[in-house]
Amino acid sequence: MNPNTETPEQVMYALEITCPIGMENVLEKELHAEGLTQTRLGEAQVKLTTDLEGIYKACLWSRVGTRVMLPIAQFKMESADDLYNGVKAIDWSQHLLVSNTIAIDCHGTNHHIRNTQFGAVRTKDAIADYFVAQTGERPSVEKNQPDVRIAVRIKRDVVTVSIDLSGESMHRRSYRQQGAMAPLKENLAAGLLLRAGWGVDSDLKQLIDPMCGSGTFLVEAALMSLDIAPGLRRQYWGFKGWKQHDHRLWQQLNDLAKNRKKDPESLGIRFQGTDREQKAIAAARENIKRAGLTGLIEVSMSPFQEHEFIVDEEAQPGLVITNPPYGERLGDEMALIALYRQLGEWVVKHAHGWQFMMLTSNDHLARQIPVRPEKSTRVINGGIECRAYQFPVSDANIKADAVAQSVMTPGAQMVANRLQKNLKKMKKWAVKNKIQCFRVYDADMPEYAVAIDLYNDWAHVQEYQAPKSVDPEKAKQRLFEVVSAIPGALNIAESNVVVKHRQRQAGKGQYEKLDQSQHEMIVEEYGCDFIVNLKDYLDTGLFLDHRPVRKLIQQKADGVRFLNLFCYTASASVHAGQGGALTTLSVDMSNTYTDWARRNIELNEFSDRDHTVVRADCFEWLKQSRDEFDLIFMDPPTFSNSKKMADVLDIQRDHGDLVRLAMARLAAEGELIFSNNYRRFRLDDDLMSEFDVQDITRSTLDPDFERNTKIHQCYLIKHKSVP
């Protein structure tokens, strides 16, 4: 597989140009357009036979390619030593100098090479030993931008060793900042645009992305229309340290590419994008600026449903292309049904005669588009299997009831009206009190039995378990009406609606994950910061109904020793620390929540020496403890049969014992705040006679929970004073 030793002009190289799955035909077509016609299709790659100039053209002009690989050896491997020996047998002096830096990328394993790191080390050792034998020196390793990057692919018992001539993935065009939001890679976006019919000589003269995110479709389309080589802005290439690199030829091809650029003034093409997320539009504007396209692409922070796009009726038809949220969870999907229907209706109304392409992983959501797709392409986006659907927006393809179907049913409109009314009332109160999370709806209309909490610009929806007498389909339709009303009524993105079904939890179910999204955000309350997770668990990490209780603890905490039993994520301990507590001790039996508690304490910059977290069964811990505290907060679950507990906890039956154990740890002048959320709870009469008990439930309900007075019950308990 080594190139022969002819003069550089005559040497032919057998390349493997990789690309996103589903884009093989598109890649081959763009290579042919550059005169690179000796091609053969493979899976997620195109094999190309070409000369050195062809290598440079592929690197410079391929919008769809991921990497340009030059295989230099292939051999069978029956042991780990075979990998070493096979690599060492390569004539490395054809490809690099001992003074070059190298990096090894190993992909694949087998019975002999069980992890890629070991494979990379054996490869590096073999190359080093080759040069030591030749020169007495060895090349250095540089992981980030080496002079030569070497790729080793192990597939069953066959090893392929290649020079990575691209050096790094060619989707990096240098206009997108590292670490910025990047849900769609540039080369996949370019491939989908080409698949949809966009191109330098396309008849399409208008492009709209109604949910543009960071603007990848818009930027790639503009670069394509201007005939700007995607590799022009890149400073680093893997071939620059390669021994057979011809700098003069590369520079000549760069100069020719620069001369091909079209005049933006003569294009006559309008590029427009919208997104309702400020962060997305900020990223899009930065990417447009870095790509040198300011003034050519227009992006606006606006929901596409409300935006007035400029559409030239007399110009050639255009393309609508977008990558909407997919809804990887059932609740997310329900929240997005309305969005997809609205998108489809908008396309039918505003883009008749155009082409429409949409990328999604959710076939059910794709069916909400009231246009029959002409074809679809399977692709992988961010590790998720998706399909790119192409819809010709023509009379023949539009479904008969496309415009007649209405997302906002009378029921949904009724919910929207109530949400807007509640939000207007609650927003003033929340802003005044610097509260970022609050309940905006709690089964105000009994037939719509959900609770809706706002966490900044996210809505957390919990559907209450419906009685068996309610038809499940009717309940599902009502939930859909609620979810479809939320984005417009609360002015948040459809993808920022999280839906859960709430029912009684016990044992493992109290702590079991619903998802693995690790979707965390930080919210503030009375000067304290908290980590919340809206998706992965039934609860978010912050009980909003206890907000006044936490404020009360903060007010009482100055100079006290504070104990937080059944601490959950230790939000009460954080408030105590903020209020000036000398020490706080937080106890819970869940690994998940004690870890979360420690992170909340660390987030608020409290010392773990004075603010400690203990994983233990609170019942057993109280029995064994001999410490004394000035302020204790106890908020046990209604019921728990966790295996980590010595016995089953039933709060109505067991609260007397719990309170007495806690009071045994309370200082003479101390206070116990005891709370629980059992709706039919009744405090043990004996406790009333043993201690000074004050029911403070009413004073611990903020305006957002005034409708639901049984959300919790709360008592302030003290030792009786001695006469």
PDB file of C-alpha atoms in Angstrom, residues 88-94 96-98 126-139 243:
ATOM      1  CA  LYS A  88       7.945  -1.350  12.922  1.00  0.00           C
ATOM      2  CA  ALA A  89       8.257  -2.975   9.471  1.00  0.00           C
ATOM      3  CA  ILE A  90       6.808   0.126   7.760  1.00  0.00           C
ATOM      4  CA  ASP A  91       9.350   2.357   6.004  1.00  0.00           C
ATOM      5  CA  TRP A  92       8.606   5.396   8.184  1.00  0.00           C
ATOM      6  CA  SER A  93      11.436   7.383   6.594  1.00  0.00           C
ATOM      7  CA  GLN A  94       9.126   7.934   3.577  1.00  0.00           C
ATOM      8  CA  LEU A  96       8.367  11.619   8.605  1.00  0.00           C
ATOM      9  CA  LEU A  97      11.660  12.778  10.060  1.00  0.00           C
ATOM     10  CA  VAL A  98      12.905  11.772  13.477  1.00  0.00           C
ATOM     11  CA  ALA A 126       7.303   0.459  17.303  1.00  0.00           C
ATOM     12  CA  ILE A 127       7.791   3.794  15.500  1.00  0.00           C
ATOM     13  CA  ALA A 128      10.241   5.003  18.140  1.00  0.00           C
ATOM     14  CA  ASP A 129      12.262   1.789  17.938  1.00  0.00           C
ATOM     15  CA  TYR A 130      12.315   2.033  14.127  1.00  0.00           C
ATOM     16  CA  PHE A 131      13.961   5.475  14.320  1.00  0.00           C
ATOM     17  CA  VAL A 132      16.286   4.487  17.161  1.00  0.00           C
ATOM     18  CA  ALA A 133      17.577   1.672  14.955  1.00  0.00           C
ATOM     19  CA  GLN A 134      17.957   4.096  12.024  1.00  0.00           C
ATOM     20  CA  THR A 135      19.283   7.228  13.726  1.00  0.00           C
ATOM     21  CA  GLY A 136      19.741   6.552  17.418  1.00  0.00           C
ATOM     22  CA  GLU A 137      16.975   9.083  18.207  1.00  0.00           C
ATOM     23  CA  ARG A 138      13.211   8.902  18.583  1.00  0.00           C
ATOM     24  CA  PRO A 139      10.388  11.291  17.588  1.00  0.00           C
ATOM     25  CA  LYS A 243       7.620  14.297   4.291  1.00  0.00           C
TER      26      LYS A 243
END
